[in-house]
Coordinates of C-alpha atoms and ligand atoms in Angstrom, one line a residue:
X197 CA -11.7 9.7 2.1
X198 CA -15.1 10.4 2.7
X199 CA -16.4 11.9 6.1
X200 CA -20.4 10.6 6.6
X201 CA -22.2 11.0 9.7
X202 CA -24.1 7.4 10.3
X203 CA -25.8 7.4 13.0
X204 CA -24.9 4.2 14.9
X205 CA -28.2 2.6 16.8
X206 CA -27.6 0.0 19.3
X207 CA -30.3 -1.7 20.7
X208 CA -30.0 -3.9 23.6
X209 CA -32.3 -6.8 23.2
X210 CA -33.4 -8.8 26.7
X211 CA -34.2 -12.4 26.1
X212 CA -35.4 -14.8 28.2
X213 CA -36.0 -18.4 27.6
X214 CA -35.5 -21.9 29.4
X215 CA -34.7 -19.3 32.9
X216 CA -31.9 -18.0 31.0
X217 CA -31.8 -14.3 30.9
X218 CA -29.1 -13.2 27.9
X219 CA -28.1 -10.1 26.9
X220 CA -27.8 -9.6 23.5
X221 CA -26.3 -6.8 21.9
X222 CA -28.1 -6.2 18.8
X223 CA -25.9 -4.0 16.5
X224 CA -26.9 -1.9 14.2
X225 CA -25.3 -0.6 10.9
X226 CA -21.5 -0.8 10.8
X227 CA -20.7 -2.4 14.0
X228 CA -18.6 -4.8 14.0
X229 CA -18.1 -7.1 17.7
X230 CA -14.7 -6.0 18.5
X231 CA -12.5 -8.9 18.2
X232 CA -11.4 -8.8 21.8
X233 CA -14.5 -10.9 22.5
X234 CA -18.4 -9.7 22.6
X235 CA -20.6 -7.8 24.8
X236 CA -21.3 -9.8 27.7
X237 CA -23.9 -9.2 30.3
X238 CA -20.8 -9.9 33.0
X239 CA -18.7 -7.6 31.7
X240 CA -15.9 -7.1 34.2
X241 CA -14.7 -3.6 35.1
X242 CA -12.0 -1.7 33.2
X243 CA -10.2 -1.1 36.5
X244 CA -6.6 -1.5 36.2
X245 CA -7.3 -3.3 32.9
X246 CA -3.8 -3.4 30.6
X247 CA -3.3 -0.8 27.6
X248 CA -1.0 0.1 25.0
X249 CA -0.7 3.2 23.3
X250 CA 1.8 3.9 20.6
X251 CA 2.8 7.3 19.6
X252 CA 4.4 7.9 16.5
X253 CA 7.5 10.4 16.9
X254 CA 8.5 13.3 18.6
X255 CA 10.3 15.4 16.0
X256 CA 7.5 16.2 13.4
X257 CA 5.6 18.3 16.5
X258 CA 5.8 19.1 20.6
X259 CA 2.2 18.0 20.8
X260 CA 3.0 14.2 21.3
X261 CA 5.4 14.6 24.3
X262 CA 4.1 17.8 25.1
X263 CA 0.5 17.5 25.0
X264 CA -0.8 13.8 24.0
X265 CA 1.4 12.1 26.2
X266 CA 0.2 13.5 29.5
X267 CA -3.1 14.1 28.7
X268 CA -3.6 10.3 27.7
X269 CA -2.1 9.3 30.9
X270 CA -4.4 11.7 32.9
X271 CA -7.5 10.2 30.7
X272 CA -6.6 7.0 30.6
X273 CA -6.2 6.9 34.5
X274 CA -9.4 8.8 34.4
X275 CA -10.8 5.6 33.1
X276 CA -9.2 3.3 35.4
X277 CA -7.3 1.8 33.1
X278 CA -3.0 0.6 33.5
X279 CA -2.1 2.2 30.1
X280 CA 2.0 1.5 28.8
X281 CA 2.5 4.6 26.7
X282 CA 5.1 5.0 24.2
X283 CA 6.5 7.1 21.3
X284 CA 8.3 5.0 18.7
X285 CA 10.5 8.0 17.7
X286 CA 10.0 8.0 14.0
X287 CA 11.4 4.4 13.5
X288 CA 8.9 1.9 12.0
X289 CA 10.8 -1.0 13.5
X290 CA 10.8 -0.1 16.9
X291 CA 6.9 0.7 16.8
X292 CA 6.5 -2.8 15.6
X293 CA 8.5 -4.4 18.5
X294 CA 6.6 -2.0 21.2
X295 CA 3.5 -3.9 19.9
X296 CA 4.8 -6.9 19.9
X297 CA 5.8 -6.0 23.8
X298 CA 2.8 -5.0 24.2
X299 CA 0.8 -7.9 22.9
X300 CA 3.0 -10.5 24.9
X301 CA 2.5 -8.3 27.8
X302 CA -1.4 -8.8 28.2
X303 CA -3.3 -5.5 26.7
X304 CA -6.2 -6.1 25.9
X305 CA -6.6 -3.2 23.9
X306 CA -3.6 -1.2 21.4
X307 CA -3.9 2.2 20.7
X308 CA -1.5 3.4 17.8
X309 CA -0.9 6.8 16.0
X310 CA 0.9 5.3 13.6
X311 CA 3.9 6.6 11.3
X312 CA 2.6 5.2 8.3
X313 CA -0.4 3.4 7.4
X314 CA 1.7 0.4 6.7
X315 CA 3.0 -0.3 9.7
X316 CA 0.1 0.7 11.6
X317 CA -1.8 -1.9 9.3
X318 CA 0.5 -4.9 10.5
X319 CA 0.7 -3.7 14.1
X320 CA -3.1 -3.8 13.6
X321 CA -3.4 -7.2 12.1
X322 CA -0.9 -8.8 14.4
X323 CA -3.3 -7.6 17.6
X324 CA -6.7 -8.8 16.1
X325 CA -4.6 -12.3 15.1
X326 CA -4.6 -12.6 19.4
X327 CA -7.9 -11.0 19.7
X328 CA -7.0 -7.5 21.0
X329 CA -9.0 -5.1 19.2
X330 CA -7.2 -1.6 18.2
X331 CA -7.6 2.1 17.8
X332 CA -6.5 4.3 15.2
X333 CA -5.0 7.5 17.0
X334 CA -5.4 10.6 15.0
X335 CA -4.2 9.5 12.4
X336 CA -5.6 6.3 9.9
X337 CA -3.7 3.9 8.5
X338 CA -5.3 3.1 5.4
X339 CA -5.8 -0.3 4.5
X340 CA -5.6 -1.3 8.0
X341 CA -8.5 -3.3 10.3
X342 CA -8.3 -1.0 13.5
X343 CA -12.0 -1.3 15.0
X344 CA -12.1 2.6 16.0
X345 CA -10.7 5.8 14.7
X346 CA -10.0 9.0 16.8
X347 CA -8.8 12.1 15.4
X348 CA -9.3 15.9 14.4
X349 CA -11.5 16.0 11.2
X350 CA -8.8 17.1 9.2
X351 CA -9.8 18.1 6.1
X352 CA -11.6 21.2 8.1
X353 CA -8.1 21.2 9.7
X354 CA -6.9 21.9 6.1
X355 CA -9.7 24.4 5.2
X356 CA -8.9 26.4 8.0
X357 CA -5.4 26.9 7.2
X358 CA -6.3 27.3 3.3
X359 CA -8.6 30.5 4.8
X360 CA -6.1 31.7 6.9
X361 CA -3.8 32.0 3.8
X362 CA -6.9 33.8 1.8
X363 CA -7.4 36.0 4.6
X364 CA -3.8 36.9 5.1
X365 CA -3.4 38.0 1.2
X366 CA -6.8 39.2 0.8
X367 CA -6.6 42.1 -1.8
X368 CA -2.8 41.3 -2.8
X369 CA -3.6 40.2 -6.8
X370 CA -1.9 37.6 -7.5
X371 CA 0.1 36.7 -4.6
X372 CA 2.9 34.0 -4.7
X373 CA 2.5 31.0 -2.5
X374 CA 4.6 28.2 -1.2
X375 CA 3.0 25.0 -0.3
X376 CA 5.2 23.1 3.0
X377 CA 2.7 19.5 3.6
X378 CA 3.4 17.0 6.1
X379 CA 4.6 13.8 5.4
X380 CA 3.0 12.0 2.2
X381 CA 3.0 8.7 4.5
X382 CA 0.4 10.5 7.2
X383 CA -3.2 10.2 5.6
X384 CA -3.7 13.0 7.6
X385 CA -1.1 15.4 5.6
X386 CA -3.1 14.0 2.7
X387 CA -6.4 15.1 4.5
X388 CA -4.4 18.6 5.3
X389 CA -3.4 19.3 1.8
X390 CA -7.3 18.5 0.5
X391 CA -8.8 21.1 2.7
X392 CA -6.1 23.8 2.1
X393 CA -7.3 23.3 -1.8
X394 CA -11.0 23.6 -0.8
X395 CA -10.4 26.8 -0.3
X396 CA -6.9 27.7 -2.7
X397 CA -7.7 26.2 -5.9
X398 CA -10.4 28.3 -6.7
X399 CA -8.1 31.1 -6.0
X400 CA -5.2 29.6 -8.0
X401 CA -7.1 28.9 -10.6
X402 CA -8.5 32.8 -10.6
X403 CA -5.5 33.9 -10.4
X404 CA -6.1 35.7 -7.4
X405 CA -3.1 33.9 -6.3
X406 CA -0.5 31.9 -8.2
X407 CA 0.8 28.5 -6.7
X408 CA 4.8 29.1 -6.9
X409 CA 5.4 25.8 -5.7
X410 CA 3.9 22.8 -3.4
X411 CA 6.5 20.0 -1.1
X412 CA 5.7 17.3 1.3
X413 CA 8.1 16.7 3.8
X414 CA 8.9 13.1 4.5
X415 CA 8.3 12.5 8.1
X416 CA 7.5 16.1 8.9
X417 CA 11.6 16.7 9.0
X418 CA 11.3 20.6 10.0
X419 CA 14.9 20.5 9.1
X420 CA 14.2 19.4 5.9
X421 CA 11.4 20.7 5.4
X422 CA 13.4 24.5 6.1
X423 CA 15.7 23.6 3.5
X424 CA 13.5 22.9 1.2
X425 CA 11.5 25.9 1.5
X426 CA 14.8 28.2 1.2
X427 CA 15.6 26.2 -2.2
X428 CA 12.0 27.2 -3.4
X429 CA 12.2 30.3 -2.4
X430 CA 15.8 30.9 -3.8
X431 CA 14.4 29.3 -7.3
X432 CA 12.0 31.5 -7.7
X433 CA 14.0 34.9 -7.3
X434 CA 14.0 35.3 -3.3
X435 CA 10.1 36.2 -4.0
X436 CA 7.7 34.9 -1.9
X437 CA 4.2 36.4 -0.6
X438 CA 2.6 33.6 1.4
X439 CA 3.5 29.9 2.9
X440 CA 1.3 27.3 3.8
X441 CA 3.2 25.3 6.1
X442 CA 0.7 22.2 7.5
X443 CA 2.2 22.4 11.5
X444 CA 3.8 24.5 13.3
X445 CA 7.1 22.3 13.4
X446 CA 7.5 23.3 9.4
X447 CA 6.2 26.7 10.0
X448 CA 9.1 27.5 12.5
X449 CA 11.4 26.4 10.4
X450 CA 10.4 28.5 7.4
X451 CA 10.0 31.3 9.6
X452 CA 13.7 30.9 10.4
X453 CA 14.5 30.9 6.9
X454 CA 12.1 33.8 6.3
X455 CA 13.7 35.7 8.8
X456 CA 17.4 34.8 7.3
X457 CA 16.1 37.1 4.1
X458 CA 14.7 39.7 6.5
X459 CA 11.1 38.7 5.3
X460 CA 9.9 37.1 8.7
X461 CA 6.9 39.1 10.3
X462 CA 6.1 40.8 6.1
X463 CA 5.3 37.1 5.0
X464 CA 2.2 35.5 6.2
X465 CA 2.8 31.5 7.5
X466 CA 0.4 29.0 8.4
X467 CA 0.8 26.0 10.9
X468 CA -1.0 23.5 13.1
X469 CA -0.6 22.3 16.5
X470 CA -1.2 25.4 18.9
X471 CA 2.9 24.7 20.5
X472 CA 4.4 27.1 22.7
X473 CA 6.8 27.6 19.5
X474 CA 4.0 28.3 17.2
X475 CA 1.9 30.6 19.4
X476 CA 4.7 32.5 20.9
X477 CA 6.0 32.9 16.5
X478 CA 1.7 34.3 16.1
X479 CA 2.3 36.7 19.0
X480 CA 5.6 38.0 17.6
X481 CA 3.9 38.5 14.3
X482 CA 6.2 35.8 12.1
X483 CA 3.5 33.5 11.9
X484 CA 0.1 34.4 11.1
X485 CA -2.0 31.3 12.1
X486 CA -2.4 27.8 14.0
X487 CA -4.9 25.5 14.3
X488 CA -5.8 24.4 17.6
X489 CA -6.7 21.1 18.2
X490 CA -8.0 20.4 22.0
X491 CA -6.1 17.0 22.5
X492 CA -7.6 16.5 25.7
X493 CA -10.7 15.9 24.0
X494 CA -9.0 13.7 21.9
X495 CA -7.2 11.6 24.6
X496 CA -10.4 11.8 26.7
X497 CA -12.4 9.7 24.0
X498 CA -9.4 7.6 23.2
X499 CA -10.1 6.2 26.4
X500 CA -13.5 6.3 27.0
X501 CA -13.4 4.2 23.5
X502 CA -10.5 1.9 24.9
X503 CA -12.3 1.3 28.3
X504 CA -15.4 0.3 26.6
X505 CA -13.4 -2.4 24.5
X506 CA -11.3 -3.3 27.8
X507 CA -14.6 -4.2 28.6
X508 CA -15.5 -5.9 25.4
X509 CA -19.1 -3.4 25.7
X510 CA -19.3 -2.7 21.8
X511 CA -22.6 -1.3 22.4
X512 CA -20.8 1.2 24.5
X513 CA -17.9 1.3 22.4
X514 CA -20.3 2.1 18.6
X515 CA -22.3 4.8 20.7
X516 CA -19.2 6.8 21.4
X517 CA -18.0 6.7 17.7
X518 CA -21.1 9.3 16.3
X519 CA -19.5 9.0 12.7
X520 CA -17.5 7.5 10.4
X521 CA -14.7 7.4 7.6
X522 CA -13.8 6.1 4.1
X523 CA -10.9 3.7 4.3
X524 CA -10.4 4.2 0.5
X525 CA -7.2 1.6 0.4
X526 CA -9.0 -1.1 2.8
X527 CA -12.7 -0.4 1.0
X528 CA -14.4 0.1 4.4
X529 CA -16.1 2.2 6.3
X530 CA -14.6 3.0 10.2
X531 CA -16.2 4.0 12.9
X532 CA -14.9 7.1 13.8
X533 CA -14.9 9.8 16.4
X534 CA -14.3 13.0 14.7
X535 CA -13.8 16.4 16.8
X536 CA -13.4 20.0 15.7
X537 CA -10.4 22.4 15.0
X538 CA -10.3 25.7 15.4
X539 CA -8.2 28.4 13.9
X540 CA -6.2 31.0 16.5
X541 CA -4.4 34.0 15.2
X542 CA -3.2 36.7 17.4
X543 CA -6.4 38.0 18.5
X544 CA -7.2 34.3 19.7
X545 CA -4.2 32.9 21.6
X546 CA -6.1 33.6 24.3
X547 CA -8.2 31.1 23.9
X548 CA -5.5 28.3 24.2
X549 CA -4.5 29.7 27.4
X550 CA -7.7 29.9 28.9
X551 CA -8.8 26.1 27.4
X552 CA -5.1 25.1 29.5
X553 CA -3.3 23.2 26.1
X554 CA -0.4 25.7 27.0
X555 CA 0.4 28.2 30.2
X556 CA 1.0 31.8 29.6
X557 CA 4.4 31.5 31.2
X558 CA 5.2 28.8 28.1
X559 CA 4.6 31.8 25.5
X560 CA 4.6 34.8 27.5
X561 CA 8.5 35.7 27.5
X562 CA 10.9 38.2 27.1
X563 CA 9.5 41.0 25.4
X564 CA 6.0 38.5 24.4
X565 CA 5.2 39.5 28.2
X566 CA 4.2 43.2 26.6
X567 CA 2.0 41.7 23.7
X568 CA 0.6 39.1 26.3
X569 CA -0.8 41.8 28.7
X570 CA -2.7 44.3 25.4
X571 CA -4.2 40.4 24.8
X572 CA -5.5 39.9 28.1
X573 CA -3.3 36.5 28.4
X574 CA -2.4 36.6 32.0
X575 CA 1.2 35.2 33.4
X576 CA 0.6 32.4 34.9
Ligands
GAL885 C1 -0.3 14.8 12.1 C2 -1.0 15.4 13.2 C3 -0.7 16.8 13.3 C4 0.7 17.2 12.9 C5 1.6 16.1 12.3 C6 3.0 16.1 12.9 O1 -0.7 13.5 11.8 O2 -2.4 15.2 13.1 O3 -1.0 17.3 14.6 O4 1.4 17.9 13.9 O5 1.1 14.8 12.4 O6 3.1 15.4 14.0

């Protein structure tokens, strides 16, 4: 996938002829009318407009109960919109029959973070057959025809964690790493992986570190994906110097392996995600980074985007998406909005405090409250 910044004009173009005064919306490159209907000059309000939103599972990470889920509602209500949210709990069936629900139910516009492209693709296809358009949530289902695209841009994601994992072994020659990815069904574990190896390979293939070994997890299993890190680690002799685990879900779990062989807190770990679990494992010193990804800015232009096509205003709707992606199964370009990660290590869990993604009480416990107060994080 290719990330290009196109910058999307829209003109609005008054006619008038015959007394008629029309409003056309002239579009410029890559728009496409969303297939809920055009632009119209009556365009009636998004108040209390129906919504769907489909999230994908709650296992693989705490953020989509813990922080999508409310912070959606708050947005979408910000927007005056009635949004239905729901999390399809990992099973592909059941996020087909929400949509379905959904789409009998009136919404005029479907929001999905889907848990593969595949079924994201149908759900998509089966809303633009009755004329809803859709958004891809954070993550893209490749080869699908979702009108918008909201998410993280996750290859930096990925490059921030690869750097964290430079930074952590700087100096050590040769260090021996263990790759942990995310599901190979999530483009965005895909996305993940690419960035780590912007900044890895080159260090691999120095040999300033040596790759012991590299696993996706289906379906971001931290269970699984903590027994298969202790079976890589067992295989190659109990020796291991660094892991790159792609969220903190999988970086928990190979903590808790880690810590098993008394290695927790000498070996650095990676994640994603900012959790309470994650942060509280940075401030105890098991886990060396996170990336922080401020999902209310994420939710807030989900909706923004959704109340726009409630509205059927592409105009409105292409001026909020400032980029675009590479749909490299479906050969097209999609209009994206893409916002930016940022890495937090010890000296930076602060900021997720302050920023309000998590509350000190959340990861300030037990003997954290200590580390908390030398960090300036205040209990709250
Ligand atoms: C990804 C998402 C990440 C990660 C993972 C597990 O698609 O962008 O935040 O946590 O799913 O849910």
């Amino acid at each position: 996938m290719r990330t290009r910044m196109t910058a999307t004009r829209r003109t609005a173009v008054l006619a008038a002829g015959l007394g008629l005064t029309m409003v056309l919306a002239a579009c410029g490159q890559n728009a496409a009318a969303p297939s809920g209907g055009g632009a119209t000059s009556a365009a009636p309000a998004a108040g209390g407009v129906k919504v769907g939103v489909i999230l994908p599972e709650t296992q693989s990470s705490a953020r989509w109960e813990g922080f999508d889920k409310p912070l959606l509602t708050a947005a979408m209500q910000a927007e005056g919109l009635d949004a239905d949210i729901q999390n399809a709990q990992g099973d592909e069936q059941k996020f087909s029959t929400l949509a379905d629900g959904m789409i009998s139910s009136g919404v005029k516009v479907l929001v999905i973070a889907s848990i593969t492209s595949e079924s994201g693709a149908a759900v998509a296809a089966k809303a633009k057959a009755q004329g809803i358009p859709t958004i891809d949530y954070d993550r893209l289902s490749l080869g699908g025809t979702s009108d918008y695209y909201v998410s993280f841009d996750n290859e930096k994601v990925g490059a921030l964690q690869g750097q964290g994992m430079a930074d952590a072994l700087k100096g050590k020659q040769g260090a021996q790493v263990i790759e942990i990815e995310g599901a190979p069904t999530d483009n965005n574990a895909t996305l993940f992986h690419n960035g780590q190896l912007s900044v890895l390979q080159p260090l691999y293939d120095s040999g300033a570190l040596k790759l012991v070994a590299s696993q996706a997890i289906p379906n971001w299993d931290n269970q699984v994906g903590g027994t298969t890190f202790e079976q890589l680690l067992t295989a190659n002799g109990g020796k291991v110097d660094g892991v790159v685990a792609a969220n903190d879900g999988l970086a928990g779990a190979v903590i808790t392996v880690l810590t098993k062989y008394g290695l927790n807190g000498q070996v650095p770990v990676t994640g994603q995600d900012a959790t309470p679990d994650g942060l509280q494992a940075i401030l105890r010193g098991d886990q060396y980074m996170t990336v922080y990804k401020p999902i209310k800015q994420e939710a807030d232009a989900a909706a923004k985007l959704t109340a726009a096509l409630a509205k059927g205003d592409t105009a409105a709707a292409d001026a909020l998406a400032t980029g675009s992606v590479d749909d490299t199964k479906g050969n097209r370009q999609v209009k994206s909005v893409l916002l930016t990660p940022q890495s937090i290590t010890k000296d930076s869990v602060k900021t997720v405090v302050d920023e309000g993604q998590v509350t000190a009480s959340e990861i300030c416990v037990g003997n954290l409250q200590a580390t908390c107060q030398q960090l300036g994080i205040n209990a709250g």
